[in-house]
Short mmCIF file of C-alpha atoms in Angstrom, two decimals:
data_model
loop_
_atom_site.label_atom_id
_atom_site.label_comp_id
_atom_site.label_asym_id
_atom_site.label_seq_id
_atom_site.Cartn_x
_atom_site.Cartn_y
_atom_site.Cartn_z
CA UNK W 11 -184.89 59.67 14.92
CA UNK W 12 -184.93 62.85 12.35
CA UNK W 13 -188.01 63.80 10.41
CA UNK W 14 -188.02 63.92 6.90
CA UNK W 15 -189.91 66.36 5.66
CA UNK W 16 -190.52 68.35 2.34
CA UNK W 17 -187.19 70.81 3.85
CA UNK W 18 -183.98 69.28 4.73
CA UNK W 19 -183.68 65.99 6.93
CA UNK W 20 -180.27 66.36 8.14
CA UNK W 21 -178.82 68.91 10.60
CA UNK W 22 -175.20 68.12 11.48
CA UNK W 23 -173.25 67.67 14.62
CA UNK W 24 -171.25 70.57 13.21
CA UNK W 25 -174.33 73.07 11.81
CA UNK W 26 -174.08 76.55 12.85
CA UNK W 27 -174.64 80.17 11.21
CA UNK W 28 -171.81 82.42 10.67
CA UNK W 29 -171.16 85.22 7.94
CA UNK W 30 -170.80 84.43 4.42
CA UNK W 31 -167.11 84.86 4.43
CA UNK W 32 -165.78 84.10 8.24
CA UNK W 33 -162.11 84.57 9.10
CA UNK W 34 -160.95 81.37 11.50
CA UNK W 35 -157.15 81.09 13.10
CA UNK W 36 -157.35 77.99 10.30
CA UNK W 37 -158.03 79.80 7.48
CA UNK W 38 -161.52 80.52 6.15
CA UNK W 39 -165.13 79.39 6.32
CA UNK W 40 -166.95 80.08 3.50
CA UNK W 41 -170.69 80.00 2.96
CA UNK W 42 -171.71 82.59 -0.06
CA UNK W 43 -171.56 80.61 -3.23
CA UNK W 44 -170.52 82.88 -5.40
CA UNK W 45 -167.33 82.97 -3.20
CA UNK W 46 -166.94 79.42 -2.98
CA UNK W 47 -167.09 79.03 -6.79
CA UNK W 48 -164.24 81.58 -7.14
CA UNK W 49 -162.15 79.32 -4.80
CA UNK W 50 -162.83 76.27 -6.52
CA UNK W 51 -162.17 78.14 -10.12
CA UNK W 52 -158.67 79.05 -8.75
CA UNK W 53 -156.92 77.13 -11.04
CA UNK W 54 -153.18 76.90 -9.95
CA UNK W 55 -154.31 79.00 -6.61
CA UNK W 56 -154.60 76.38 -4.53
CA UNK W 57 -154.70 72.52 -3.89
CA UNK W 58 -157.16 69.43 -2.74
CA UNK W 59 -157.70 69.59 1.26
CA UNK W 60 -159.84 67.58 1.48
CA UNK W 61 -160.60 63.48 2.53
CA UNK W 62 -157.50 63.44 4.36
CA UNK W 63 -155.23 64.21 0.92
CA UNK W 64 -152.70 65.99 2.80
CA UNK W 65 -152.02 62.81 4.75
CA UNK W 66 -152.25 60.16 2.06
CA UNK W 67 -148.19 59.38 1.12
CA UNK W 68 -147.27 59.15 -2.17
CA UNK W 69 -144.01 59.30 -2.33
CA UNK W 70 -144.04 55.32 -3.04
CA UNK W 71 -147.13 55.84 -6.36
CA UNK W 72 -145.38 56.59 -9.42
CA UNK W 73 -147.98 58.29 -10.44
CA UNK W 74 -150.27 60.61 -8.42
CA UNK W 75 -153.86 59.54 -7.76
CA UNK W 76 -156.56 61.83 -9.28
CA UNK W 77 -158.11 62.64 -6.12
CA UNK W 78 -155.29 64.75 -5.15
CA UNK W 79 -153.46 65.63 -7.96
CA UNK W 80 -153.67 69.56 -9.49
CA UNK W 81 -152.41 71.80 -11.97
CA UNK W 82 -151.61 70.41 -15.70
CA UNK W 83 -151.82 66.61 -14.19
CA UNK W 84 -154.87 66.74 -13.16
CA UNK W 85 -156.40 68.31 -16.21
CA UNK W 86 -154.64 65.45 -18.20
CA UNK W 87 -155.57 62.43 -15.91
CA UNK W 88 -159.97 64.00 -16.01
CA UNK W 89 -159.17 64.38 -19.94
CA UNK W 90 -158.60 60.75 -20.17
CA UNK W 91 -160.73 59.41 -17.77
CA UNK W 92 -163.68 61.99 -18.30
CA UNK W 93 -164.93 59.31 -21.30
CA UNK W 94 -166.26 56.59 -18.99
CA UNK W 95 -168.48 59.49 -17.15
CA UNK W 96 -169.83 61.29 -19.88
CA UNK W 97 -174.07 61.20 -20.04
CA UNK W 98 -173.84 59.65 -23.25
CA UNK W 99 -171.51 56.66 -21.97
CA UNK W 100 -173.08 56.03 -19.26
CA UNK W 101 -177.11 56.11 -20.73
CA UNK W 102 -176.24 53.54 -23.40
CA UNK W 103 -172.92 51.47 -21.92
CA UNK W 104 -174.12 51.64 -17.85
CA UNK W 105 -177.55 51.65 -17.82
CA UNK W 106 -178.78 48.35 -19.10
CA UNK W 107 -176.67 47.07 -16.34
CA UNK W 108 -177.87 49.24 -13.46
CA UNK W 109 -181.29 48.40 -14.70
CA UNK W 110 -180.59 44.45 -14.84
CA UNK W 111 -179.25 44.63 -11.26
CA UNK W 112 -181.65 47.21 -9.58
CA UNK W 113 -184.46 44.60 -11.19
CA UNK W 114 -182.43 41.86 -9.57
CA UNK W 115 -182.14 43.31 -6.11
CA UNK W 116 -185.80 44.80 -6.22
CA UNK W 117 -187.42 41.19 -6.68
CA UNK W 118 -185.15 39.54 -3.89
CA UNK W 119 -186.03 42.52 -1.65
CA UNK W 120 -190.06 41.74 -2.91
CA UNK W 121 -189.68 37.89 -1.94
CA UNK W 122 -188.74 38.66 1.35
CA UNK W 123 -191.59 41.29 2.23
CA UNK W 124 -189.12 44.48 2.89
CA UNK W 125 -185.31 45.43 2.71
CA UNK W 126 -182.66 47.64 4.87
CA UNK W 127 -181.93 50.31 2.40
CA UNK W 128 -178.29 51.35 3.27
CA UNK W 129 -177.75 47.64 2.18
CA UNK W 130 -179.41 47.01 -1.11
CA UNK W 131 -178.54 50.95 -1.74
CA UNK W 132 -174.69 49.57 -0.79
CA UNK W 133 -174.31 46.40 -2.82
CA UNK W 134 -176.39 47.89 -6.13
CA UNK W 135 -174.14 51.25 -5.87
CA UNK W 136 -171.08 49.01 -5.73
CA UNK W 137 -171.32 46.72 -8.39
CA UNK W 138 -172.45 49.49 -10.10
CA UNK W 139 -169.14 51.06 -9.97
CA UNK W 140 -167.51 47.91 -9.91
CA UNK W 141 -168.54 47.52 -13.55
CA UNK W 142 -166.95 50.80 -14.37
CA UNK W 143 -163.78 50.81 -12.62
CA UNK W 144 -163.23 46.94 -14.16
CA UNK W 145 -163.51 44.91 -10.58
CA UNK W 146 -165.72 42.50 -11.24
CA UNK W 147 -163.82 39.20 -10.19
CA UNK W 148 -164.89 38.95 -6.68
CA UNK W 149 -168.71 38.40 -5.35
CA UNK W 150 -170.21 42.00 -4.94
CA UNK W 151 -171.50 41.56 -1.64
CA UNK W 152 -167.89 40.73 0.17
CA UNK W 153 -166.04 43.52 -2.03
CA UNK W 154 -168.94 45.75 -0.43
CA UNK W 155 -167.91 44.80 3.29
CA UNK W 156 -163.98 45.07 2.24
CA UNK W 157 -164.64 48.31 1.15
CA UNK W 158 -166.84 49.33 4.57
CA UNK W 159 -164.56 48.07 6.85
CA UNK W 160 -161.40 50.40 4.91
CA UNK W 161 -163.44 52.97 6.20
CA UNK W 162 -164.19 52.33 9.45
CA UNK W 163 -161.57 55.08 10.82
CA UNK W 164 -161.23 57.12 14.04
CA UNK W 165 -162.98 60.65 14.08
CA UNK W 166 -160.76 63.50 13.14
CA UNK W 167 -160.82 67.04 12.72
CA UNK W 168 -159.20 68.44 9.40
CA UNK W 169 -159.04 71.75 10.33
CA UNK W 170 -156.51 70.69 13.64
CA UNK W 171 -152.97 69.87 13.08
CA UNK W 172 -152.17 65.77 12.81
CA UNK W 173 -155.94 66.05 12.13
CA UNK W 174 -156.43 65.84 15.92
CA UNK W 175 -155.48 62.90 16.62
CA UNK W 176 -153.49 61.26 19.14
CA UNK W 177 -151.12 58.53 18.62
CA UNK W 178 -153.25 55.99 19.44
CA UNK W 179 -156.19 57.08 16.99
CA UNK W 180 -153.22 56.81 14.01
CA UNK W 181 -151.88 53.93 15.41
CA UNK W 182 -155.62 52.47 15.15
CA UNK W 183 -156.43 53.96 11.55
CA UNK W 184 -153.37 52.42 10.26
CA UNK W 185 -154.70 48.66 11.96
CA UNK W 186 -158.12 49.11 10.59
CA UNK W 187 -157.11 50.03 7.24
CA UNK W 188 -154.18 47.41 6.49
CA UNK W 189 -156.06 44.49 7.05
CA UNK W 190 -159.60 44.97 4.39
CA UNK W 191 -156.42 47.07 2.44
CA UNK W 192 -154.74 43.77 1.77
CA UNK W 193 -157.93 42.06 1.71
CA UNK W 194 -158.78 44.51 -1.35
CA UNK W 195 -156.21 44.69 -2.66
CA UNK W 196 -155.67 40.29 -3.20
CA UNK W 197 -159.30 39.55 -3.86
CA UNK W 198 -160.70 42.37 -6.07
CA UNK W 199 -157.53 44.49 -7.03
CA UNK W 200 -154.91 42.14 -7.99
CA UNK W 201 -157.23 39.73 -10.11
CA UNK W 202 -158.71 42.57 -12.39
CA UNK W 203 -155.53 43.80 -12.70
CA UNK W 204 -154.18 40.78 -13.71
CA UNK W 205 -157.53 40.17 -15.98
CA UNK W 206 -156.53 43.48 -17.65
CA UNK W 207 -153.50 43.12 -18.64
CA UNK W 208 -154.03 39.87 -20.59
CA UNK W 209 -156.58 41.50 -21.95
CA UNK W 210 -157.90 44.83 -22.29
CA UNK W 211 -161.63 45.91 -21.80
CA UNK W 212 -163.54 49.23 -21.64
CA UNK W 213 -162.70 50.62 -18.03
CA UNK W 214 -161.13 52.50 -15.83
CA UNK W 215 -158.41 49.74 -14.85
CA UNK W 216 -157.66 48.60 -18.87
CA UNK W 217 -157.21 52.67 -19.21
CA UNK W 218 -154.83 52.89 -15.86
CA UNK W 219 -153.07 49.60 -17.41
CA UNK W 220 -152.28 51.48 -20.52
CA UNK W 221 -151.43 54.71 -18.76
CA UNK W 222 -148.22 52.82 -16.90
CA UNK W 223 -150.12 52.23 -13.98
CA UNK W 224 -148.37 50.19 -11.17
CA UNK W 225 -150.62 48.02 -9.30
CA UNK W 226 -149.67 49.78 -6.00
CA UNK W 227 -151.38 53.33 -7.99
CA UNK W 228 -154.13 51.17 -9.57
CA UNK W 229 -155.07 50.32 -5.84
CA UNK W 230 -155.22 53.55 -4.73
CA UNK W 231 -157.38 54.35 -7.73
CA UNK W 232 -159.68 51.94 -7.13
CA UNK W 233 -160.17 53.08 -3.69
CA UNK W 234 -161.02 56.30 -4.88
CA UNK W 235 -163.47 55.24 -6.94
CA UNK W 236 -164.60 53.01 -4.37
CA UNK W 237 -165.46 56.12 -2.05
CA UNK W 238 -167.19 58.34 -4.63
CA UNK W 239 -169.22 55.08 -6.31
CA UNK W 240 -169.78 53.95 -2.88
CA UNK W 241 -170.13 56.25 0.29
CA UNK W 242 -171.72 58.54 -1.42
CA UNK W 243 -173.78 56.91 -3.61
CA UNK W 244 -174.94 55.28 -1.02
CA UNK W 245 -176.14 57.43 1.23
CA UNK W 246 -178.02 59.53 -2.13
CA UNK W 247 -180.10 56.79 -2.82
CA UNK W 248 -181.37 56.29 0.82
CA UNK W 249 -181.82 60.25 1.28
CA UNK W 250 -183.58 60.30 -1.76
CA UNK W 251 -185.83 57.68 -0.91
CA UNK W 252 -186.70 58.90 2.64
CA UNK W 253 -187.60 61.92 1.32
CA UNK W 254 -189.68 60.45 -1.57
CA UNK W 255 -191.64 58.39 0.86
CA UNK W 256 -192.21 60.88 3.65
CA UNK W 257 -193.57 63.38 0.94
CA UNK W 258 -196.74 62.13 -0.71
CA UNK W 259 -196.57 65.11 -3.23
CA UNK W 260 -193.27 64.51 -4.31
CA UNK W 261 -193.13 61.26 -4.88
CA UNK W 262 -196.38 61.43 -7.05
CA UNK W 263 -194.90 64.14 -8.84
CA UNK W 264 -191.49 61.93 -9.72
CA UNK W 265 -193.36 58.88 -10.50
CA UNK W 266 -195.72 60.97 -12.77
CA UNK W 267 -192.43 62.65 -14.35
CA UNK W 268 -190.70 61.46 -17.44
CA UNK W 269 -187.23 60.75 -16.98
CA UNK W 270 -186.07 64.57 -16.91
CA UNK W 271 -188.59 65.15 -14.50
CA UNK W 272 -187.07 62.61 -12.14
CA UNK W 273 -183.51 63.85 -12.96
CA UNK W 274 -184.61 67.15 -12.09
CA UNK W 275 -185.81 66.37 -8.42
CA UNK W 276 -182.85 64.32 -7.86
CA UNK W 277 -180.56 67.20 -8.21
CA UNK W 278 -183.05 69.42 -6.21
CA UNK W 279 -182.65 66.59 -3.56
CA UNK W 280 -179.14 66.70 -3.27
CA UNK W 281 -179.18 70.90 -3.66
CA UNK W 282 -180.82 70.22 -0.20
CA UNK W 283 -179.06 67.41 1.15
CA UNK W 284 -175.33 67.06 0.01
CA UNK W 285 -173.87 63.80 0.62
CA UNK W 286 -169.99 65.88 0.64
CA UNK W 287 -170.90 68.47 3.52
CA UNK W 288 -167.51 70.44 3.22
CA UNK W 289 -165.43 71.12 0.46
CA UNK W 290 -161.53 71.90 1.69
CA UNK W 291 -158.83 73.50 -0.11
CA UNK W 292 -155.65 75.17 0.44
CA UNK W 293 -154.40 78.07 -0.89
CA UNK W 294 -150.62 77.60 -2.72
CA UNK W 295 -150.89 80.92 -4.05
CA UNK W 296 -152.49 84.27 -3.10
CA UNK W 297 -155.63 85.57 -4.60
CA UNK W 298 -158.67 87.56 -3.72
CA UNK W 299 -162.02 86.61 -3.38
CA UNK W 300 -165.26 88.60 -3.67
CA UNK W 301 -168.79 88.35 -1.97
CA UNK W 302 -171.13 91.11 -3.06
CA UNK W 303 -169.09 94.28 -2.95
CA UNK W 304 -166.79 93.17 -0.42
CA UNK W 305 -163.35 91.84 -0.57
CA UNK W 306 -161.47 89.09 1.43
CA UNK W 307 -157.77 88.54 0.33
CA UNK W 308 -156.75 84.56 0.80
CA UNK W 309 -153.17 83.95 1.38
CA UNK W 310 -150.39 81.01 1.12
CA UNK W 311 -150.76 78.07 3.54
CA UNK W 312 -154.51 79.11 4.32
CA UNK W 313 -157.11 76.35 4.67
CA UNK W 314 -160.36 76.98 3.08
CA UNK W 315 -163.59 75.19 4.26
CA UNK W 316 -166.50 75.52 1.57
CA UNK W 317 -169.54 74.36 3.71
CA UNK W 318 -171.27 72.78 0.98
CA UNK W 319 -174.65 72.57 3.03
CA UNK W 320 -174.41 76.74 3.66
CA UNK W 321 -173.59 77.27 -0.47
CA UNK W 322 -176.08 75.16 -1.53
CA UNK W 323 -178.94 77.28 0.10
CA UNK W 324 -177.18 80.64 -0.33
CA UNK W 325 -180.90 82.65 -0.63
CA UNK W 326 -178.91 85.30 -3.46
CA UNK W 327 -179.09 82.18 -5.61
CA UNK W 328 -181.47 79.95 -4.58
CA UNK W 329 -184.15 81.83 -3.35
CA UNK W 330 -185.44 82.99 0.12
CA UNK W 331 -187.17 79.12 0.20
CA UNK W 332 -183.72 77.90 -0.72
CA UNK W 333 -184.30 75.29 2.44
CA UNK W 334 -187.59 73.94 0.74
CA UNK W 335 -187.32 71.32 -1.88
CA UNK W 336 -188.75 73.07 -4.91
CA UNK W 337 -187.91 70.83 -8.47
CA UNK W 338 -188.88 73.43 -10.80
CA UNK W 339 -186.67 75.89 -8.81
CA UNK W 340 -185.07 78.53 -11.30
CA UNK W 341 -181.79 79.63 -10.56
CA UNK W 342 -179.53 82.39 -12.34
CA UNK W 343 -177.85 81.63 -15.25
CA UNK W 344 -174.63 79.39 -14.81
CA UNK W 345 -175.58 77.97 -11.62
CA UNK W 346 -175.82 74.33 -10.97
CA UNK W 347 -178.91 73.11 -10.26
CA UNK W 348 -177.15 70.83 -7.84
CA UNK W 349 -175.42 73.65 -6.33
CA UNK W 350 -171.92 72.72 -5.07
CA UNK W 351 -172.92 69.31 -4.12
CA UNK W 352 -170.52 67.94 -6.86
CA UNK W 353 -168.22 70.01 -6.61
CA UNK W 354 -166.90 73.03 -9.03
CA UNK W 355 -164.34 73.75 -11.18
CA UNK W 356 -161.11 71.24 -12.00
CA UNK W 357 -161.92 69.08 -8.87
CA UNK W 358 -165.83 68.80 -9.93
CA UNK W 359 -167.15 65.33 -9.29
CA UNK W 360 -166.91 63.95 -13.49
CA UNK W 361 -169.30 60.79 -11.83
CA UNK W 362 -172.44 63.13 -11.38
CA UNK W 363 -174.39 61.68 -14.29
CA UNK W 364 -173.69 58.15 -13.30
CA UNK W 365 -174.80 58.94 -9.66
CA UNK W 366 -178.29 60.39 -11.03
CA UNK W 367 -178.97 57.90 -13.41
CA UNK W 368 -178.09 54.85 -11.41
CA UNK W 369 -180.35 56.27 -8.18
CA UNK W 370 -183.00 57.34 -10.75
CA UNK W 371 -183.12 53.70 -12.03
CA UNK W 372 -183.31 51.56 -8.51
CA UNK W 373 -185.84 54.24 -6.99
CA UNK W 374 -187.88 54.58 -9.63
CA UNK W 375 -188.04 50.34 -9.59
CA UNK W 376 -188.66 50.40 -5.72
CA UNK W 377 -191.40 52.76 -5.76
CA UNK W 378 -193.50 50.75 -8.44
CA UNK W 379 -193.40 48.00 -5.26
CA UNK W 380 -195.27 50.41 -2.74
CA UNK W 381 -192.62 50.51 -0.23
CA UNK W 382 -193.80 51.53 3.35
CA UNK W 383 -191.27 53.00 6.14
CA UNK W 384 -190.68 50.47 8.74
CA UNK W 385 -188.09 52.34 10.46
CA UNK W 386 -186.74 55.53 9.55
CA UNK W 387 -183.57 56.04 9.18
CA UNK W 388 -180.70 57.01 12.38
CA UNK W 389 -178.50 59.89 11.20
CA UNK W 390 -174.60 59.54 11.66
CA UNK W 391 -171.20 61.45 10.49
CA UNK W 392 -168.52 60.62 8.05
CA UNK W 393 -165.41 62.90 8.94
CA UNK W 394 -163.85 61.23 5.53
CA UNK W 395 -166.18 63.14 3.42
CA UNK W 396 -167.98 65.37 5.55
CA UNK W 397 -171.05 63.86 5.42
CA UNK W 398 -174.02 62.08 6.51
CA UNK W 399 -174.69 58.78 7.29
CA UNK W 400 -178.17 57.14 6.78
CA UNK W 401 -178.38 53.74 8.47
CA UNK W 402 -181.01 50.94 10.06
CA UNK W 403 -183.61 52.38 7.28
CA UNK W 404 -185.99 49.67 6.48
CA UNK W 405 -188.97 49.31 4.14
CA UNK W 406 -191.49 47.08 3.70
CA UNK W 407 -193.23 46.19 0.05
CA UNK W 408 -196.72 45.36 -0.21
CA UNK W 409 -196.93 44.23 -3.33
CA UNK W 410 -196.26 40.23 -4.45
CA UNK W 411 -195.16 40.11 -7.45
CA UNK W 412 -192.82 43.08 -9.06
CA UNK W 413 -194.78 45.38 -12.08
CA UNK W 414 -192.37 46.31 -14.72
CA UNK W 415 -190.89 49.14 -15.48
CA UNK W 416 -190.02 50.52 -18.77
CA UNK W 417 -185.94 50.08 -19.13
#
């Protein structure tokens, strides 16, 4: 078992030290974040990398899926979508639903003395997103084990060619993925779909349904949003919470916080403890990049690992205790107080406000119940998006009845 601690939790399989700009046969490693910000504000310079988007056909879609999509279609496809995510949409159409489920999960997980958290932090982050995306026909808890067992996938190595797999491993990936694929697709997928088109309604599918969306693309879509709303989602609310509970100051300082306050230490949180470890691009164009007074020139066909983990506690921006988990940390002007952990530029993450608010909301409920750590939580690796894994983290709640909190 790891130790939480008031400094980061998680030290990956793949963790080392290296320079701030490292030259590999692959391409480049890059660690400054100033540099990795100019790579990820190379707009037309280079394209997505990363979860596997080099690998995922298309040439059946007729339209490309925003995960991997650049240039003038991607600005166009964030344009349109960017309204669902925006603070303002989500505080006043979102939130009395996250609050009506988190209350709903937090009193079934008080009746039965405790809870695992990577599974009440997995079925409230998915019918979370459910409501957004417009898949809300099927019983949250089965669309939540459709959606693990898609990504349930052999280990691979981006930076290797045919990721490093053998035959058998992509023979595998393809037989683990076709079967909760169809499964997906015919019990959550098709119905909204189907929903949608007789009627519209204010999501993400009525908006792909409008856009000429085939229900082949608004299936890849969906399992797009599936992986942002909940892999990683998922694994910020249970980080959040370990640390919270393993940190007596902390957590007195969030629950004495107002809403800000809790926002703040959130993003501090995940400054520390990215869910996305790497960021991966590749460069279609040549440009330069600059660290400091030095400069590294990036060339066609190059892939470029921003380690996500090394940016976000760069000491030039964060501070020498950059490690440390500091809420009222100052940074320079222009710099996210997230750091990279949502990404920069035309690729940045437009779900960040719904992935604060929504783990604001169900922690701030579960710490009103007193929770205790029963077992802390083993640490794993996600090669899809670079990741950790928190699982077999339990609670228990001493309290019997739940206390409100203020919606």
């Amino acid at each position: 078992m790891a130790q939480a601690s008031s400094r980061r939790a998680v030290a990956a399989d793949d963790a080392d030290d290296g320079p701030r700009i490292e030259r590999r046969p692959s391409g480049w490693r890059i660690r400054s974040y100033a540099a990795a910000r100019q790579v990820l504000q190379a707009r037309g310079a280079t394209t997505q990398a990363g979860f596997t988007a080099e690998f995922i056909p298309t040439g059946y879609l007729d339209h490309h899926p925003i995960l991997i999509s650049d240039g003038h279609l991607h600005d166009e496809q964030r344009r349109k979508v960017g309204r669902f995510f925006a603070p303002a949409v989500v505080r006043e159409r979102y939130r009395p639903h996250m609050v009506a489920c988190a209350d709903a999960l937090v009193a079934r997980a008080v009746a039965a003395g405790g809870a695992p958290i990577n599974e009440l932090a997995l079925l409230y982050s998915v019918e979370v997103t459910g409501r957004v995306v417009g898949l809300t026909h099927a019983p949250v808890d089965r669309m939540a084990r459709r959606l693990e067992a898609f990504f349930r996938q052999p280990p691979f190595d981006i930076e290797k060619p045919d990721l490093g797999r053998s035959r058998q491993q992509w023979a595998r990936a393809a037989w683990n993925a076709l079967g909760p694929l169809l499964s997906f697709y015919l019990a959550d997928v098709r119905p909204a779909v189907r929903a949608r088109r007789r009627e519209r309604a204010d999501d993400v599918i009525s908006h792909l349904v409008d856009e000429g969306y085939t229900d082949r693309d608004i299936l890849v879509e969906c399992l797009t949003y599936g992986t942002a709303g909940m892999v990683t989602t998922r694994e910020l609310i249970a980080m959040a919470l370990w640390h919270l509970l393993e940190d007596p100051g902390l957590r007195a300082d969030y629950q004495a916080g107002d809403e800000t306050a809790r926002f703040a230490i959130l993003e501090e949180l995940v400054r520390v403890e990215p869910v996305v470890g790497h960021l991966y691009r590749r460069v279609s164009e040549a440009f330069t990049i600059r660290d400091g007074e030095q400069e590294w020139d990036l060339t066609p066909g190059d892939l470029v690992d921003l380690r996500v983990r090394d940016t976000n506690t760069d000491a030039e921006v964060f501070g020498d205790d950059a490690m440390s988990i500091c809420p009222v940390r100052h940074v320079p002007r222009g710099v996210h107080a997230a750091g990279l952990s949502f990404g920069d530029g035309a690729h940045r993450c437009p779900g960040q406000p719904l992935a604060i608010m929504e783990t604001e909301v169900l922690l701030t409920r579960l710490l009103v119940q007193d929770p205790v750590i029963v077992r802390s939580p083993t640490l794993g690796w996600d090669d899809l998006v670079a990741g950790y894994t928190l699982r077999d983290f339990r609670v228990r709640l001493r309290r019997d009845q739940p206390s409100a909190v203020t919606p």
